[in-house]
Short mmCIF file of C-alpha atoms in Angstrom, two decimals:
data_model
loop_
_atom_site.label_atom_id
_atom_site.label_comp_id
_atom_site.label_asym_id
_atom_site.label_seq_id
_atom_site.Cartn_x
_atom_site.Cartn_y
_atom_site.Cartn_z
CA MET A 1 26.34 13.63 -24.16
CA ALA A 2 27.30 10.65 -22.91
CA SER A 3 29.02 8.17 -25.45
CA ASN A 4 26.56 5.67 -25.01
CA THR A 5 23.74 7.95 -25.81
CA LYS A 6 22.05 7.36 -29.19
CA THR A 7 18.85 8.93 -31.10
CA VAL A 8 16.18 6.87 -32.58
CA ALA A 9 13.33 7.52 -34.80
CA VAL A 10 10.97 5.45 -32.70
CA LEU A 11 7.18 6.28 -34.30
CA PRO A 12 5.69 8.27 -36.78
CA ASP A 13 4.13 11.48 -35.20
CA SER A 14 0.91 11.06 -37.31
CA GLU A 15 0.38 7.28 -35.17
CA LEU A 16 0.49 9.24 -31.48
CA LYS A 17 -2.61 11.13 -30.71
CA ASP A 18 -3.53 13.98 -27.99
CA GLY A 19 -3.87 12.22 -24.71
CA GLN A 20 -2.60 9.01 -25.93
CA VAL A 21 0.46 6.71 -24.48
CA LYS A 22 2.22 3.89 -26.25
CA GLU A 23 5.32 1.67 -25.65
CA VAL A 24 8.21 1.78 -27.90
CA VAL A 25 10.88 0.06 -29.19
CA PHE A 26 14.41 1.39 -28.50
CA GLY A 27 17.03 -0.90 -29.33
CA GLU A 28 17.10 -3.89 -26.72
CA GLY A 29 15.05 -1.59 -24.55
CA LYS A 30 11.64 -0.02 -24.55
CA VAL A 31 10.02 3.62 -23.70
CA LEU A 32 6.73 5.50 -23.15
CA LEU A 33 5.58 8.09 -25.36
CA SER A 34 3.42 10.20 -24.60
CA ARG A 35 1.09 13.25 -26.02
CA VAL A 36 0.12 15.78 -23.08
CA ARG A 37 -1.67 18.80 -24.39
CA GLY A 38 0.54 18.60 -27.74
CA GLN A 39 3.41 17.91 -25.97
CA VAL A 40 5.33 14.61 -26.64
CA HIS A 41 7.28 12.83 -23.85
CA ALA A 42 9.52 10.00 -23.36
CA THR A 43 9.92 7.89 -20.14
CA SER A 44 11.08 4.69 -19.35
CA ALA A 45 8.07 2.36 -19.60
CA PHE A 46 7.61 0.52 -16.69
CA CYS A 47 5.89 1.26 -13.39
CA THR A 48 8.83 1.35 -10.32
CA HIS A 49 7.17 -0.77 -8.40
CA TYR A 50 6.54 -4.29 -9.53
CA GLY A 51 7.47 -3.42 -13.16
CA ALA A 52 3.91 -3.06 -14.51
CA PRO A 53 3.49 -1.87 -18.17
CA LEU A 54 2.64 2.02 -17.84
CA ALA A 55 1.28 2.12 -21.32
CA LYS A 56 -1.88 0.09 -20.00
CA GLY A 57 -1.77 1.89 -17.36
CA VAL A 58 -4.43 5.43 -17.48
CA LEU A 59 -2.65 9.23 -18.31
CA GLU A 60 -4.46 11.94 -17.27
CA SER A 61 -4.56 15.63 -18.92
CA SER A 62 -1.82 17.51 -16.38
CA GLY A 63 0.81 14.76 -17.42
CA ARG A 64 -0.11 12.34 -14.57
CA ILE A 65 -0.08 8.69 -15.15
CA VAL A 66 -1.09 5.85 -12.92
CA CYS A 67 0.17 2.47 -13.15
CA PRO A 68 -2.39 0.19 -13.99
CA TRP A 69 -1.72 -2.37 -11.09
CA HIS A 70 -1.07 -0.93 -8.04
CA GLY A 71 -1.82 2.90 -8.15
CA ALA A 72 1.57 4.24 -8.47
CA CYS A 73 2.03 7.38 -9.80
CA PHE A 74 4.06 9.82 -11.58
CA ASN A 75 4.48 12.62 -14.27
CA VAL A 76 5.52 12.16 -17.77
CA CYS A 77 6.42 15.41 -18.42
CA THR A 78 9.42 14.90 -15.65
CA GLY A 79 9.55 11.35 -15.57
CA ASP A 80 8.83 11.92 -11.33
CA ILE A 81 7.30 10.13 -9.14
CA GLU A 82 3.90 11.63 -7.71
CA ASP A 83 2.26 9.05 -5.33
CA ALA A 84 3.36 5.71 -3.87
CA PRO A 85 3.35 2.25 -3.65
CA ALA A 86 6.59 3.18 -6.13
CA LEU A 87 9.66 4.65 -4.57
CA ASP A 88 11.68 5.58 -7.67
CA SER A 89 11.13 8.10 -10.70
CA LEU A 90 10.97 7.22 -14.30
CA HIS A 91 13.34 7.83 -16.77
CA SER A 92 13.02 10.84 -18.84
CA PHE A 93 14.40 11.16 -22.22
CA LYS A 94 14.23 13.89 -24.58
CA ALA A 95 11.48 13.86 -27.49
CA THR A 96 11.35 15.60 -30.58
CA VAL A 97 9.78 15.58 -33.68
CA GLU A 98 11.30 16.40 -36.88
CA ASP A 99 10.26 15.19 -40.71
CA GLY A 100 6.57 13.79 -39.40
CA GLN A 101 9.17 11.04 -36.96
CA ILE A 102 9.44 10.91 -33.24
CA LEU A 103 13.03 10.87 -31.93
CA VAL A 104 13.71 9.64 -28.83
CA THR A 105 17.49 10.22 -27.13
CA ALA A 106 18.67 8.23 -24.84
CA VAL A 107 21.25 6.07 -22.90
CA GLU A 108 20.09 2.56 -24.41
CA SER A 109 20.66 1.02 -21.03
CA ASP A 110 18.15 3.27 -19.45
CA THR A 111 15.50 1.78 -21.20
CA LEU A 112 16.02 -1.51 -19.97
CA LYS A 113 12.94 -2.89 -17.90
CA LYS A 114 15.87 -4.26 -15.40
CA ASN A 115 17.37 -0.38 -15.37
CA MET A 116 13.23 0.90 -14.85
CA THR A 117 14.35 3.59 -11.92
CA ARG A 118 15.63 7.06 -12.35
CA PRO A 119 18.55 7.60 -9.44
CA VAL A 120 17.39 10.00 -7.03
CA LYS A 121 19.34 12.98 -6.24
CA ILE A 122 19.57 12.23 -3.14
CA LEU A 123 21.14 14.81 -0.23
CA SER A 124 24.24 12.98 0.23
CA ALA A 125 25.26 12.02 4.20
CA ALA A 126 28.59 14.47 4.04
CA SER A 127 25.88 17.00 3.36
CA ALA A 128 23.61 16.72 5.61
CA THR A 129 22.95 19.21 8.75
CA THR A 130 23.36 18.39 12.35
CA GLU A 131 22.59 21.87 13.86
CA SER A 132 19.06 20.85 14.55
CA ASN A 133 17.05 18.05 16.45
CA GLY A 134 15.91 17.22 12.57
CA VAL A 135 12.90 14.90 12.48
CA VAL A 136 12.36 11.81 14.44
CA ILE A 137 9.98 9.18 12.99
CA VAL A 138 8.71 6.73 15.54
CA GLY A 139 7.96 3.20 13.43
CA GLY A 140 10.08 1.39 10.96
CA GLY A 141 6.51 0.12 8.33
CA ALA A 142 5.11 1.88 4.94
CA GLY A 143 4.72 5.32 6.26
CA ALA A 144 8.43 5.45 8.15
CA LEU A 145 9.67 4.03 4.97
CA HIS A 146 8.21 6.83 2.17
CA THR A 147 8.55 9.75 4.95
CA MET A 148 12.66 9.54 5.14
CA GLU A 149 12.40 8.72 0.87
CA SER A 150 10.13 12.28 0.67
CA LEU A 151 12.20 14.14 3.39
CA ARG A 152 15.30 13.45 1.06
CA TYR A 153 13.28 14.23 -2.27
CA ASN A 154 12.26 17.26 -1.04
CA GLU A 155 15.72 18.77 -0.23
CA TYR A 156 14.59 18.13 3.78
CA ALA A 157 18.62 18.93 5.09
CA GLY A 158 18.46 18.20 8.74
CA PRO A 159 18.88 14.81 10.77
CA ILE A 160 16.47 12.44 10.60
CA THR A 161 16.29 9.60 13.40
CA VAL A 162 14.23 6.45 12.60
CA ILE A 163 13.57 4.89 15.74
CA SER A 164 11.53 0.95 14.86
CA SER A 165 10.92 -2.10 17.42
CA GLU A 166 12.05 -4.27 14.33
CA PRO A 167 15.24 -5.77 13.66
CA TYR A 168 15.51 -4.76 9.93
CA ALA A 169 14.71 -1.91 7.86
CA PRO A 170 11.80 -1.01 5.81
CA ILE A 171 9.82 -4.33 4.21
CA ASP A 172 7.19 -4.70 1.65
CA ARG A 173 4.92 -6.28 4.68
CA THR A 174 2.12 -7.07 2.23
CA ARG A 175 4.14 -10.20 0.76
CA LEU A 176 4.46 -11.36 3.82
CA SER A 177 0.73 -12.78 3.76
CA LYS A 178 0.36 -12.97 -0.11
CA ALA A 179 3.57 -14.79 0.20
CA LEU A 180 4.78 -16.21 3.00
CA VAL A 181 8.42 -14.72 2.31
CA THR A 182 10.58 -15.80 4.58
CA ASP A 183 13.82 -13.88 3.76
CA VAL A 184 14.50 -10.32 4.67
CA SER A 185 16.86 -9.78 1.65
CA LYS A 186 13.75 -10.42 -0.30
CA VAL A 187 11.51 -7.84 1.06
CA GLU A 188 13.55 -4.95 2.34
CA TRP A 189 13.53 -2.02 0.04
CA ARG A 190 16.47 -0.45 0.71
CA SER A 191 19.27 -1.93 3.33
CA PRO A 192 19.98 -0.07 6.52
CA GLU A 193 23.45 0.80 4.95
CA VAL A 194 21.54 2.83 1.98
CA TRP A 195 19.53 4.78 4.19
CA LYS A 196 22.90 5.34 6.33
CA GLU A 197 25.62 6.43 3.69
CA LYS A 198 22.88 7.50 0.79
CA TYR A 199 20.04 9.19 2.94
CA ALA A 200 22.19 10.25 5.80
CA VAL A 201 19.35 8.52 8.17
CA ASN A 202 20.10 7.19 11.38
CA LEU A 203 18.39 4.01 11.72
CA ARG A 204 17.72 2.74 15.05
CA LEU A 205 16.19 -1.07 14.93
CA ASN A 206 15.27 -3.25 17.70
CA GLU A 207 14.32 -0.19 20.18
CA GLU A 208 11.13 1.02 21.54
CA VAL A 209 10.14 4.26 22.14
CA THR A 210 7.75 3.95 25.63
CA SER A 211 6.70 7.66 25.71
CA VAL A 212 6.55 11.58 24.01
CA ASP A 213 7.00 14.53 25.47
CA THR A 214 5.75 17.03 23.31
CA ASP A 215 6.46 19.99 25.43
CA ALA A 216 10.44 19.66 26.38
CA LYS A 217 9.55 18.07 22.55
CA THR A 218 11.81 14.60 23.21
CA VAL A 219 11.10 10.81 22.61
CA THR A 220 11.60 8.35 25.22
CA VAL A 221 13.80 5.23 24.48
CA GLY A 222 13.71 2.02 26.96
CA GLU A 223 13.32 3.06 30.37
CA SER A 224 15.18 6.58 29.92
CA GLU A 225 16.95 8.01 27.14
CA LYS A 226 15.43 11.20 25.71
CA VAL A 227 15.87 12.10 22.27
CA ARG A 228 14.80 15.65 21.27
CA TYR A 229 13.04 16.41 17.90
CA ASP A 230 12.07 19.81 16.15
CA ASN A 231 9.77 17.76 14.64
CA LEU A 232 7.98 14.03 15.20
CA VAL A 233 6.15 11.50 13.05
CA LEU A 234 4.45 8.63 14.70
CA ALA A 235 3.86 6.07 12.35
CA VAL A 236 3.62 3.03 14.47
CA GLY A 237 1.46 1.16 12.80
CA SER A 238 -1.14 -1.42 14.58
CA SER A 239 -0.47 -4.39 16.45
CA PRO A 240 -2.53 -7.99 15.70
CA LYS A 241 -5.54 -9.09 17.83
CA ARG A 242 -5.74 -11.74 20.06
CA LEU A 243 -9.45 -13.42 20.97
CA PRO A 244 -8.78 -13.85 24.71
CA ILE A 245 -10.41 -16.65 25.02
CA PRO A 246 -9.35 -20.29 26.53
CA GLY A 247 -6.27 -21.81 24.80
CA ALA A 248 -4.78 -18.79 22.72
CA ASP A 249 -1.48 -18.92 24.32
CA LEU A 250 -1.05 -22.45 22.86
CA GLU A 251 1.88 -23.17 20.81
CA ASN A 252 1.54 -22.96 17.31
CA VAL A 253 -1.21 -20.32 17.85
CA PHE A 254 0.33 -17.43 15.19
CA THR A 255 -0.72 -13.60 14.10
CA LEU A 256 0.99 -12.37 11.22
CA ARG A 257 2.56 -8.94 10.62
CA LYS A 258 6.17 -9.08 11.64
CA LEU A 259 8.61 -10.96 9.68
CA ALA A 260 9.24 -13.47 12.06
CA ASP A 261 5.84 -14.12 12.04
CA SER A 262 5.94 -15.37 8.65
CA GLN A 263 8.99 -17.43 9.44
CA LYS A 264 7.13 -18.99 12.67
CA ILE A 265 4.41 -19.71 10.24
CA ASP A 266 6.07 -21.13 7.39
CA ALA A 267 8.45 -23.73 9.14
CA ALA A 268 4.95 -24.90 11.15
CA LEU A 269 3.21 -25.26 7.69
CA THR A 270 5.20 -28.94 6.81
CA PRO A 271 3.59 -30.94 4.25
CA GLY A 272 0.27 -33.16 6.25
CA LYS A 273 -0.08 -30.23 9.02
CA ARG A 274 -3.63 -28.78 9.39
CA LEU A 275 -4.19 -25.09 9.00
CA THR A 276 -7.05 -23.27 10.48
CA VAL A 277 -7.19 -19.54 9.74
CA VAL A 278 -9.62 -17.21 12.20
CA GLY A 279 -11.04 -14.54 10.51
CA SER A 280 -12.19 -14.46 6.57
CA SER A 281 -11.06 -10.95 5.66
CA PHE A 282 -8.25 -10.10 3.79
CA ILE A 283 -4.94 -11.33 5.54
CA SER A 284 -6.49 -14.74 6.26
CA MET A 285 -7.80 -15.55 3.08
CA GLU A 286 -4.05 -14.03 1.06
CA LEU A 287 -2.43 -16.58 3.71
CA VAL A 288 -4.99 -19.53 2.31
CA ALA A 289 -4.39 -18.66 -1.50
CA ALA A 290 -0.54 -18.74 -0.09
CA VAL A 291 -0.21 -21.86 1.04
CA ALA A 292 -3.22 -23.68 -1.12
CA LYS A 293 -0.45 -25.75 -3.02
CA ARG A 294 1.49 -27.03 -0.16
CA GLU A 295 0.20 -30.12 0.28
CA LEU A 296 -1.43 -29.63 3.52
CA GLY A 297 -3.38 -31.84 5.24
CA SER A 298 -6.13 -29.37 5.41
CA ILE A 299 -7.19 -25.40 5.43
CA ASP A 300 -10.24 -24.27 7.21
CA VAL A 301 -10.93 -21.29 7.54
CA ILE A 302 -13.52 -20.02 10.00
CA GLY A 303 -15.40 -16.09 9.98
CA THR A 304 -18.35 -14.82 11.43
CA SER A 305 -20.15 -13.00 8.16
CA GLU A 306 -21.98 -15.51 5.66
CA VAL A 307 -18.93 -15.33 3.11
CA PRO A 308 -15.46 -13.63 3.18
CA PHE A 309 -15.05 -9.91 2.74
CA GLU A 310 -19.01 -9.42 3.22
CA PRO A 311 -18.55 -5.88 5.01
CA MET A 312 -16.50 -4.64 2.38
CA LEU A 313 -17.08 -6.35 -1.12
CA GLY A 314 -20.61 -7.86 -0.24
CA LYS A 315 -22.18 -11.62 -0.75
CA GLU A 316 -22.10 -11.97 -4.35
CA VAL A 317 -18.45 -11.10 -4.63
CA GLY A 318 -17.37 -12.94 -1.45
CA ALA A 319 -18.95 -15.84 -2.56
CA GLY A 320 -17.29 -15.81 -5.87
CA ILE A 321 -14.12 -15.52 -3.85
CA MET A 322 -15.38 -18.07 -1.58
CA LYS A 323 -16.24 -20.71 -4.15
CA TYR A 324 -12.04 -19.78 -5.28
CA HIS A 325 -11.21 -20.57 -2.51
CA GLN A 326 -13.21 -24.09 -1.82
CA ASN A 327 -11.96 -25.13 -4.97
CA ASN A 328 -8.65 -25.16 -4.00
CA GLY A 329 -9.31 -27.19 -0.88
CA ALA A 330 -9.67 -24.44 1.74
CA LYS A 331 -12.89 -25.69 3.83
CA PHE A 332 -14.86 -22.46 5.30
CA HIS A 333 -17.07 -22.64 8.69
CA MET A 334 -18.94 -19.12 8.22
CA LYS A 335 -21.22 -17.39 10.92
CA ALA A 336 -19.33 -19.10 13.00
CA ARG A 337 -17.55 -17.78 16.40
CA VAL A 338 -14.62 -19.40 18.07
CA LYS A 339 -15.24 -20.29 22.34
CA ALA A 340 -11.57 -21.89 22.82
CA LEU A 341 -8.10 -23.32 21.12
CA LEU A 342 -7.72 -26.78 23.04
CA PRO A 343 -4.32 -28.65 23.22
CA SER A 344 -3.17 -31.46 21.28
CA PRO A 345 -3.57 -34.59 22.89
CA SER A 346 -0.38 -35.58 22.15
CA SER A 347 1.46 -32.41 22.91
CA PRO A 348 -0.34 -30.89 25.84
CA THR A 349 1.42 -27.33 25.33
CA SER A 350 0.18 -27.37 21.72
CA VAL A 351 -3.41 -26.62 20.00
CA GLY A 352 -4.81 -29.27 18.88
CA ALA A 353 -8.07 -27.90 17.34
CA VAL A 354 -10.43 -25.08 17.95
CA GLU A 355 -13.47 -25.41 19.09
CA LEU A 356 -16.31 -23.52 17.92
CA ALA A 357 -19.71 -21.78 20.04
CA ASP A 358 -21.89 -24.44 18.69
CA GLY A 359 -19.71 -27.30 19.69
CA THR A 360 -18.19 -27.90 16.69
CA LYS A 361 -14.26 -29.31 16.88
CA VAL A 362 -11.94 -28.12 14.26
CA GLU A 363 -8.61 -30.49 14.18
CA ALA A 364 -5.55 -28.22 13.78
CA ASP A 365 -1.93 -28.20 14.11
CA VAL A 366 -1.39 -24.67 13.17
CA VAL A 367 -3.63 -21.70 14.29
CA VAL A 368 -3.37 -17.86 12.38
CA LEU A 369 -5.35 -15.59 14.08
CA GLY A 370 -6.84 -12.42 11.45
CA VAL A 371 -9.44 -11.12 13.60
CA GLY A 372 -8.26 -7.62 12.93
CA VAL A 373 -5.68 -4.71 14.48
CA SER A 374 -5.69 -2.25 16.76
CA PRO A 375 -3.61 0.84 16.53
CA ALA A 376 0.42 0.53 18.45
CA THR A 377 -0.68 3.65 20.67
CA GLN A 378 -0.98 2.28 23.81
CA PHE A 379 2.51 3.84 24.88
CA LEU A 380 0.66 7.25 24.45
CA LYS A 381 -1.60 7.20 27.39
CA GLY A 382 -0.70 9.63 30.18
CA THR A 383 1.29 12.17 27.47
CA GLN A 384 0.33 14.93 26.37
CA LEU A 385 -1.18 13.30 22.70
CA GLU A 386 -4.01 11.68 25.21
CA GLN A 387 -6.16 14.21 24.11
CA ALA A 388 -5.92 13.52 20.24
CA LEU A 389 -6.54 9.54 20.85
CA GLN A 390 -9.76 8.58 19.88
CA LYS A 391 -11.86 5.06 21.07
CA ASP A 392 -9.86 2.74 18.88
CA GLY A 393 -6.41 4.28 19.33
CA GLY A 394 -6.11 6.10 16.59
CA LEU A 395 -4.79 9.95 16.61
CA LEU A 396 -6.88 12.37 15.55
CA VAL A 397 -5.31 14.50 12.61
CA ASP A 398 -5.83 17.54 10.12
CA ASN A 399 -5.99 17.13 6.44
CA GLU A 400 -1.91 18.07 7.08
CA LEU A 401 -1.78 14.86 9.31
CA ARG A 402 -0.72 17.32 12.25
CA VAL A 403 -2.12 15.79 15.34
CA GLN A 404 -5.00 17.97 16.73
CA GLY A 405 -3.79 19.98 19.70
CA VAL A 406 0.00 19.63 19.67
CA LYS A 407 2.75 21.20 17.74
CA ASP A 408 5.21 19.49 14.99
CA VAL A 409 4.20 16.24 15.44
CA PHE A 410 2.11 14.30 12.73
CA ALA A 411 0.45 10.91 13.02
CA ILE A 412 0.39 8.72 9.55
CA GLY A 413 -0.64 5.61 8.57
CA ASP A 414 -2.97 2.88 10.63
CA ILE A 415 -3.02 5.09 13.44
CA ALA A 416 -4.54 8.24 11.88
CA VAL A 417 -7.83 9.55 11.99
CA TYR A 418 -8.31 11.99 9.11
CA PRO A 419 -10.36 13.86 6.98
CA GLN A 420 -11.61 12.06 3.17
CA ALA A 421 -10.96 12.86 0.08
CA GLN A 422 -14.71 11.73 -0.08
CA GLY A 423 -16.91 13.77 1.69
CA GLY A 424 -14.57 14.97 4.31
CA THR A 425 -15.75 12.30 6.81
CA LEU A 426 -12.70 11.39 9.76
CA ARG A 427 -11.99 8.00 9.36
CA ARG A 428 -8.96 5.34 10.07
CA ILE A 429 -7.78 3.74 7.00
CA GLU A 430 -5.59 0.43 7.61
CA HIS A 431 -4.52 0.02 4.14
CA TRP A 432 -0.38 -0.18 3.00
CA ASN A 433 -1.24 2.31 0.54
CA VAL A 434 -2.39 4.77 2.42
CA ALA A 435 0.07 4.77 4.75
CA ASN A 436 3.21 5.04 1.62
CA ASN A 437 1.07 8.39 0.66
CA HIS A 438 1.12 9.74 4.10
CA GLY A 439 4.42 9.23 4.59
CA ARG A 440 5.44 11.09 1.30
CA ALA A 441 2.79 14.10 2.09
CA VAL A 442 4.70 14.43 4.98
CA GLY A 443 8.15 14.73 3.79
CA GLN A 444 6.57 17.57 1.16
CA ILE A 445 5.27 19.23 4.18
CA LEU A 446 8.97 19.62 6.08
CA GLY A 447 10.80 19.85 2.51
CA LYS A 448 12.59 22.84 1.27
CA THR A 449 9.61 23.72 -0.21
CA PRO A 450 6.71 23.40 2.05
CA GLN A 451 4.66 26.28 0.29
CA LEU A 452 4.08 23.74 -2.64
CA ALA A 453 2.60 20.95 0.00
CA VAL A 454 -1.08 20.72 -0.33
CA SER A 455 -3.32 18.81 2.21
CA TYR A 456 -3.71 15.21 1.79
CA GLU A 457 -6.34 14.16 -0.40
CA LYS A 458 -6.07 10.79 -1.89
CA VAL A 459 -8.48 7.95 -2.80
CA PRO A 460 -7.60 4.96 -0.65
CA ILE A 461 -6.50 1.99 -2.96
CA PHE A 462 -5.13 -1.35 -1.62
CA TRP A 463 -4.73 -4.62 -3.96
CA SER A 464 -4.64 -8.28 -2.41
CA ALA A 465 -4.30 -11.81 -4.37
CA GLN A 466 -6.96 -14.01 -4.44
CA GLY A 467 -6.05 -16.68 -6.91
CA GLN A 468 -6.50 -13.05 -9.21
CA GLN A 469 -5.28 -9.82 -8.24
CA LEU A 470 -8.55 -7.80 -6.68
CA ARG A 471 -7.92 -3.95 -6.74
CA TYR A 472 -10.50 -1.67 -4.78
CA CYS A 473 -10.24 1.66 -4.24
CA GLY A 474 -12.56 4.16 -2.61
CA LEU A 475 -14.67 4.12 0.60
CA GLY A 476 -17.10 1.20 0.39
CA ALA A 477 -17.81 0.66 4.13
CA GLY A 478 -21.71 1.20 4.84
CA PHE A 479 -22.98 0.79 0.39
CA ASP A 480 -26.65 0.17 0.38
CA ASP A 481 -26.60 -1.46 -3.30
CA VAL A 482 -23.83 -2.63 -5.84
CA LEU A 483 -23.88 -3.14 -9.43
CA ILE A 484 -22.03 -6.22 -10.60
CA LYS A 485 -20.65 -6.41 -14.01
CA GLY A 486 -18.85 -9.87 -15.60
CA ASN A 487 -19.04 -13.11 -13.21
CA PRO A 488 -17.19 -12.87 -9.41
CA ASP A 489 -17.77 -17.22 -9.98
CA GLU A 490 -15.53 -16.57 -12.65
CA MET A 491 -12.96 -13.81 -10.41
CA LYS A 492 -14.02 -11.41 -13.27
CA PHE A 493 -15.71 -8.63 -12.55
CA ALA A 494 -16.25 -5.13 -11.60
CA ALA A 495 -17.99 -4.08 -8.88
CA PHE A 496 -19.57 -0.65 -8.32
CA TYR A 497 -20.27 0.20 -4.54
CA PHE A 498 -23.34 2.99 -4.20
CA LYS A 499 -24.24 4.82 -1.49
CA GLU A 500 -27.73 7.49 -1.99
CA GLY A 501 -26.18 7.16 -5.67
CA LYS A 502 -23.14 8.20 -5.53
CA VAL A 503 -20.64 5.49 -6.11
CA ILE A 504 -18.31 5.22 -3.44
CA ALA A 505 -15.73 2.29 -4.37
CA VAL A 506 -15.19 0.45 -6.86
CA ALA A 507 -13.50 -3.59 -6.89
CA SER A 508 -12.21 -5.65 -9.90
CA MET A 509 -10.87 -9.32 -10.94
CA GLN A 510 -9.01 -9.28 -14.58
CA SER A 511 -10.60 -5.50 -15.53
CA ASP A 512 -7.09 -3.74 -15.58
CA PRO A 513 -6.77 -0.56 -16.09
CA LEU A 514 -10.59 -0.03 -14.56
CA ASN A 515 -9.50 0.56 -10.79
CA SER A 516 -6.76 3.12 -11.71
CA LYS A 517 -8.79 4.94 -13.86
CA CYS A 518 -11.86 4.83 -11.10
CA ALA A 519 -9.45 5.77 -8.68
CA GLU A 520 -8.70 8.65 -10.66
CA LEU A 521 -12.64 9.49 -11.80
CA LEU A 522 -13.50 9.76 -7.97
CA ARG A 523 -10.97 12.10 -6.95
CA LEU A 524 -11.82 14.19 -9.54
CA GLY A 525 -15.17 14.27 -9.02
CA LEU A 526 -16.09 13.04 -12.25
CA MET A 527 -16.62 9.51 -11.72
CA PRO A 528 -20.42 8.98 -13.20
CA SER A 529 -23.71 7.97 -10.61
CA ALA A 530 -25.29 4.60 -10.00
CA GLU A 531 -27.90 5.64 -12.73
CA GLU A 532 -25.32 6.36 -15.90
CA LEU A 533 -23.53 3.16 -15.06
CA ARG A 534 -27.09 0.84 -14.41
CA ALA A 535 -27.72 2.44 -18.14
CA GLY A 536 -24.45 1.65 -19.85
CA LYS A 537 -21.80 4.06 -19.76
CA ASP A 538 -18.50 2.69 -19.51
CA PRO A 539 -15.59 4.83 -16.88
CA LEU A 540 -12.93 3.39 -19.15
CA THR A 541 -14.76 6.09 -22.20
CA ILE A 542 -14.84 9.36 -19.83
CA ASP A 543 -11.73 11.30 -21.48
CA ILE A 544 -9.43 12.74 -18.89
CA ALA A 545 -6.40 12.71 -20.93
CA THR A 546 -6.73 16.16 -23.04
CA HIS A 547 -9.51 18.01 -20.88
CA GLU A 548 -9.00 20.40 -18.91
CA LEU A 549 -9.59 19.32 -15.17
#
């Protein structure tokens, strides 16, 4: 036992019921206590993603606890991570009961929030084998990040090569639109040096894969270099769409996906500049929220629907969020289409206005296009993988994320058309956390104990910064009715989306941990019906922490 390890009585045993979690003080730190099927467990108290207090999360009877903010999951019996977006596991401490008191034995520094992550026992670079071609990952985003992490976490000992067109190791891309971050050190999850030295990953940056030969099991880098693989993971993500209109190539017209995009937009948005955002969905509206206090000359939003987010969140929720942005200075031009981008009279090479189909001209010094994305799979045309390409550019995969019709190739994240846990329909989901969990799943399949891996059956979760944190779980496309509890105008509500009397998605603001609970209920098939919810049933009252599931 380490010399700085101590044992502390933290709580009377009678105060922790079965299925309960409680945060308790441990010296200068804090510990999360859980009682699962009669057994007391102790772990670090904070989610390793962004530090949310896990005592406010959702416990399930297997020992799985869900973060109340972004859906990361851990096992309280072991501290192990189970679902993204967190990368790291929790510390697990010894917990005993003596003389009616719960005793926890821990190194006090491990209970501090600044030390909330447990160092993963990862295969060292020196231990990695080089006797095979290993896993080649194409792409450097969220899917690649969690594939690398999961492969080593699951004791994969072969070579790992990542080929990324981006100049940095995987970043938290969500923070580009949510906070317009420009410093790579603030969004890079792990440095290239860490990936090389600790994870034995050959991280090849600023390189482009131009073709794949699944017969020869090679990828082509650049014009001619061939890189061999045993297993290939396609994690290339999406490319932002640009409008095929006059003026689209003018200066100060941007899309937002990469750090360089964030840097350019940030540099252009100096005080007094007029910003116009084309598109009224999540990337666009997150950017509007991020720059609202910048003392810009104006902020205009152009959208095709009646209110922002209408296809996914409905009119009432969309109207409430639009009202928030209007109160913070944004002007909306809805049910509108862009005809052209016009040059500035003072600088003909730069944008000066956006012309709408009805002739309206919206003055703009900076235009950001948030009009959707397309799978970045054009390089697969003419290869054996073309047979699995769908009309939208996605790749058809099975429930283990293996590409249809070829061996040893996986497709994950934005490009994967995969069977959904809710109903089995084939869908492509452009959520950052879906890519994270896809990567985790592939790492389990290719790891040391692939027989323990299961088919991918997770409920999609995402979040968006819209003045308050909007949280969402499920698949709400095509909902035919909605029940709203609370008031979207006050940015405090829960919205339940129904299809044929069943809940298919939930959105909320200031209602934690409702969405974490509903994601678990959807996963377990225990979500109340539309009729039950209308009659007043509260999902938070459904016990999943003590009942056998």
